[in-house]
């Protein structure tokens, strides 16, 4: 054991010494060309190489969140920042800053809820349906929005359906996915007038929990995926549009006080 005090800046992720870059101990020379981006992301975040099923699942999660068109807050912000005359990196960073409880950030919150409810309950016989009833009753009573449910456009989120199929085929449709589906079902019973499907964020939250990933990685997974989409959105803005976008006049109005005299 060395008596040397640990240095102030420490990392167990990557060592970069003497011309050798080792990610979690694996030489990057061997990773390049042999391992996929999703596999190395998993290695980086969890410390070990994924199984084939884990790699496939993580890749599917990334694909599900890569882009959702020009309209979500992140794409609007990124393109607007670029349109104001800023660099691609500022625009992409601005897009990422929009990610919060309603957009992308819902993964972290939903995964926290699922993990708080079910973590350390491996050997205990839990009644998932009762648990879901309690969660939805509490949300309805206290007018709380449950992260991972509801969608602006879809009454059934198409990405959720496909992701859950993939999860099931890879054996990641465990107790967390079961709880997520039971909550969706409870919403259907208790709030039939509002369409509150399990959305893609909620599905990712449940699946990542079944994969043993900490809820605090939820937003990070979305950022890794959506950064590619945002680079695409900003690059397209750069190639296609003139600078200085303004809202068209039929899209905005002033509804404050009319012109008045100084007192
Ligand atoms: C995604 C979201 C913003 C879409 O909202 P929307 O379809 O425009 O719905 P509204 O904001 O008009 O809400 C309609 C009603 O449903 C309720 N509601 C919406 N989402 C809800 C949720 N996740 N949990 C509980 N109730 C919800 C609202 O409280 C509102 O109830 P009220 O009419 O009694 O006031 C919304 O469902 C939400 O905030 N979900 C949680 C965050 C999330 O998962 N985001 C990821 C999206 S992919």
XYZ file of C-alpha atoms and ligand atoms in Angstrom:
311
model
C 0.000 0.000 0.000
C 1.372 3.361 -0.934
C 1.392 6.147 1.647
C 0.710 8.629 -1.120
C -2.422 10.672 -0.496
C -5.087 10.230 -3.217
C -5.033 13.084 -5.675
C -7.863 15.585 -5.641
C -9.139 14.703 -9.139
C -9.724 10.963 -9.344
C -11.495 8.692 -11.780
C -12.027 4.963 -12.090
C -13.401 5.277 -15.629
C -10.554 5.894 -18.004
C -6.810 6.017 -17.613
C -4.814 7.935 -20.187
C -1.122 7.399 -19.570
C 1.964 6.744 -21.645
C 0.000 6.841 -24.884
C -2.463 4.154 -23.754
C -6.147 4.879 -23.232
C -7.843 2.256 -21.074
C -11.601 2.425 -20.521
C -12.450 0.489 -17.373
C -9.194 -1.350 -18.015
C -9.871 -2.209 -21.682
C -7.481 -0.730 -24.208
C -9.370 1.527 -26.594
C -7.420 -0.032 -29.471
C -9.293 -3.270 -28.796
C -12.639 -1.579 -28.306
C -12.440 0.305 -31.618
C -13.810 -1.864 -34.384
C -14.824 -4.657 -32.003
C -17.423 -3.111 -29.701
C -20.443 -0.948 -30.495
C -21.114 2.536 -29.130
C -23.875 1.149 -26.886
C -21.566 -1.555 -25.528
C -18.859 0.954 -24.629
C -21.479 3.308 -23.092
C -22.610 0.448 -20.856
C -18.988 -0.337 -19.955
C -18.379 3.307 -19.133
C -21.505 3.706 -16.996
C -21.594 0.332 -15.230
C -17.943 -0.612 -15.156
C -18.296 -3.983 -16.894
C -18.877 -5.153 -20.450
C -22.589 -5.780 -21.125
C -24.022 -9.146 -22.033
C -25.377 -9.360 -25.582
C -28.886 -8.810 -24.245
C -27.857 -5.728 -22.222
C -26.069 -4.233 -25.222
C -29.048 -4.815 -27.486
C -31.445 -3.332 -24.942
C -29.354 -0.228 -24.367
C -28.997 0.266 -28.110
C -32.793 -0.010 -28.494
C -33.247 2.610 -25.736
C -30.893 4.990 -27.548
C -32.692 4.485 -30.872
C -36.100 5.092 -29.238
C -35.019 8.532 -28.012
C -32.717 9.707 -30.789
C -35.088 12.311 -32.268
C -38.760 13.255 -32.216
C -38.952 15.942 -34.879
C -38.635 19.700 -34.945
C -41.392 20.503 -32.423
C -40.187 19.364 -28.951
C -38.653 22.064 -26.708
C -35.074 20.794 -27.165
C -35.162 20.981 -30.977
C -36.928 24.369 -30.994
C -34.383 25.783 -28.531
C -31.361 24.325 -30.323
C -32.469 25.626 -33.723
C -33.422 29.024 -32.282
C -30.057 29.438 -30.571
C -28.271 28.570 -33.810
C -30.546 30.918 -35.727
C -29.450 33.750 -33.431
C -25.928 33.348 -34.786
C -24.349 30.956 -32.313
C -22.162 27.905 -32.802
C -23.358 24.321 -33.173
C -22.022 23.432 -29.749
C -23.867 26.332 -28.064
C -27.066 25.364 -29.878
C -26.853 21.666 -28.947
C -25.988 22.558 -25.341
C -28.996 24.903 -25.224
C -31.235 22.124 -26.507
C -29.968 19.818 -23.789
C -30.697 22.501 -21.167
C -34.413 22.266 -21.976
C -34.519 18.671 -20.763
C -36.529 18.652 -17.568
C -39.428 17.002 -15.770
C -41.702 17.213 -18.810
C -39.162 16.324 -21.523
C -36.567 13.565 -21.205
C -36.068 14.213 -17.500
C -39.159 12.185 -16.752
C -37.041 9.015 -17.077
C -35.079 9.830 -13.923
C -38.180 10.695 -11.899
C -40.129 7.651 -13.042
C -37.176 5.321 -12.445
C -36.770 6.799 -8.945
C -40.403 6.093 -8.177
C -40.181 2.510 -9.472
C -36.882 1.855 -7.684
C -38.017 3.437 -4.397
C -41.054 1.158 -4.464
C -39.384 -2.092 -5.456
C -35.672 -1.961 -4.672
C -34.534 -4.470 -2.045
C -37.834 -6.313 -2.347
C -36.400 -9.233 -4.330
C -37.359 -11.911 -1.871
C -40.513 -10.320 -0.558
C -43.826 -11.257 -2.052
C -45.128 -7.884 -3.228
C -48.532 -7.269 -4.689
C -47.724 -5.112 -7.723
C -51.362 -4.283 -8.435
C -51.955 -3.037 -4.893
C -48.777 -0.991 -5.099
C -49.951 0.569 -8.381
C -53.365 1.350 -6.902
C -51.736 3.167 -3.990
C -49.455 5.180 -6.278
C -52.282 6.253 -8.586
C -54.690 6.994 -5.701
C -52.063 9.252 -4.172
C -51.401 10.998 -7.513
C -55.109 11.595 -8.143
C -55.798 12.756 -4.573
C -52.881 15.172 -4.521
C -53.208 16.229 -8.172
C -49.685 15.005 -8.854
C -48.383 14.290 -12.340
C -46.645 10.946 -12.465
C -43.502 11.096 -14.557
C -43.546 8.615 -17.419
C -47.277 8.860 -18.149
C -49.220 10.976 -20.654
C -48.293 12.310 -24.071
C -49.007 15.484 -26.028
C -49.710 13.592 -29.264
C -50.186 9.900 -28.669
C -52.862 8.070 -26.717
C -50.574 5.049 -27.095
C -46.899 5.912 -27.434
C -45.665 3.799 -30.387
C -42.131 3.705 -29.006
C -43.335 2.243 -25.704
C -45.009 -0.709 -27.389
C -41.926 -1.613 -29.407
C -39.476 -1.058 -26.537
C -41.512 -3.294 -24.253
C -41.587 -6.005 -26.944
C -37.796 -5.826 -27.220
C -37.448 -5.835 -23.417
C -39.632 -8.902 -23.138
C -37.694 -10.751 -25.844
C -34.426 -9.986 -24.006
C -35.755 -10.879 -20.546
C -35.891 -7.330 -19.217
C -39.655 -7.313 -18.736
C -39.369 -7.912 -14.998
C -41.031 -6.488 -11.879
C -40.348 -2.854 -12.781
C -41.984 -3.211 -16.184
C -44.838 -5.010 -14.454
C -45.289 -2.106 -12.018
C -45.127 0.481 -14.851
C -47.848 -1.395 -16.762
C -49.981 -1.818 -13.622
C -49.861 1.965 -13.012
C -50.919 2.602 -16.626
C -53.807 0.221 -16.095
C -54.834 1.972 -12.864
C -54.844 5.323 -14.666
C -57.109 3.768 -17.294
C -59.523 2.769 -14.521
C -59.288 5.889 -12.321
C -58.900 8.600 -14.977
C -60.569 7.146 -18.064
C -61.341 10.607 -19.453
C -57.618 11.472 -19.615
C -55.381 9.411 -21.814
C -52.354 8.670 -19.650
C -50.379 5.984 -21.454
C -46.982 4.796 -20.319
C -44.824 7.012 -22.531
C -41.358 6.309 -23.890
C -39.715 7.954 -20.846
C -41.716 5.738 -18.488
C -40.914 2.617 -20.513
C -37.183 3.423 -20.477
C -37.396 4.093 -16.725
C -38.925 0.682 -16.085
C -36.581 -1.188 -18.428
C -33.421 0.480 -17.116
C -34.554 -0.453 -13.603
C -34.970 -4.072 -14.711
C -31.444 -3.821 -16.160
C -30.120 -2.789 -12.735
C -29.230 0.770 -13.787
C -29.406 3.481 -11.119
C -32.278 5.963 -11.610
C -29.787 8.832 -11.575
C -28.608 7.689 -15.005
C -32.093 8.246 -16.464
C -31.623 11.732 -17.825
C -28.099 10.816 -18.891
C -29.345 8.004 -21.120
C -31.724 10.435 -22.793
C -28.975 13.012 -23.252
C -26.669 10.428 -24.856
C -29.440 9.472 -27.286
C -30.901 12.908 -28.048
C -27.531 14.640 -28.540
C -27.307 12.890 -31.913
C -30.791 14.123 -32.823
C -29.947 17.664 -31.767
C -26.731 17.706 -33.801
C -28.871 16.634 -36.772
C -31.487 19.340 -36.098
C -28.862 22.082 -35.770
C -26.906 20.933 -38.806
C -30.093 21.001 -40.863
C -30.900 24.491 -39.577
C -27.396 25.552 -40.639
C -27.707 24.057 -44.118
C -31.266 25.045 -44.913
C -32.376 28.151 -43.084
C -31.449 31.807 -43.077
C -30.310 33.276 -39.718
C -32.651 35.150 -37.339
C -35.845 33.205 -37.172
C -38.839 35.141 -35.887
C -42.234 33.851 -34.874
C -44.713 34.520 -37.683
C -47.125 37.274 -36.702
C -50.126 34.914 -36.772
C -48.421 32.832 -34.087
C -48.080 35.497 -31.431
C -49.982 38.409 -29.957
C -49.662 41.153 -27.380
C -52.335 41.069 -24.685
C -51.003 43.609 -22.175
C -52.157 47.177 -21.442
C -52.675 49.522 -24.458
C -50.415 52.540 -25.022
C -50.649 55.010 -22.102
C -49.171 58.320 -20.961
C -46.457 58.626 -18.330
C -47.987 59.864 -15.031
C -46.442 14.797 -21.343
C -47.455 15.820 -20.791
C -46.747 17.181 -20.629
C -48.595 15.930 -21.791
O -49.552 16.756 -21.239
P -50.965 17.046 -21.948
O -51.370 15.877 -22.761
O -50.860 18.356 -22.610
O -51.942 17.081 -20.733
P -52.377 18.338 -19.864
O -51.173 19.038 -19.325
O -53.345 19.156 -20.662
O -53.160 17.611 -18.697
C -54.472 17.076 -18.860
C -54.903 16.447 -17.544
O -54.197 15.222 -17.349
C -53.481 15.264 -16.129
N -52.194 14.644 -16.356
C -51.384 14.823 -17.430
N -50.270 14.076 -17.292
C -50.405 13.438 -16.104
C -49.565 12.526 -15.420
N -48.402 12.169 -15.923
N -49.994 12.048 -14.234
C -51.186 12.423 -13.714
N -52.019 13.272 -14.325
C -51.620 13.773 -15.510
C -53.312 16.759 -15.811
O -53.120 16.988 -14.431
C -54.596 17.308 -16.325
O -55.582 17.065 -15.355
P -56.796 18.119 -15.102
O -57.519 18.202 -16.443
O -57.594 17.474 -14.015
O -56.146 19.403 -14.724
C -48.015 15.350 -19.415
O -48.751 14.164 -19.591
C -46.954 15.199 -18.353
O -46.591 16.184 -17.711
N -46.465 13.939 -18.133
C -45.445 13.713 -17.140
C -44.072 14.021 -17.687
C -43.633 13.030 -18.735
O -43.788 11.830 -18.601
N -43.014 13.557 -19.794
C -42.464 12.738 -20.876
C -43.228 12.950 -22.141
S -42.703 11.839 -23.422
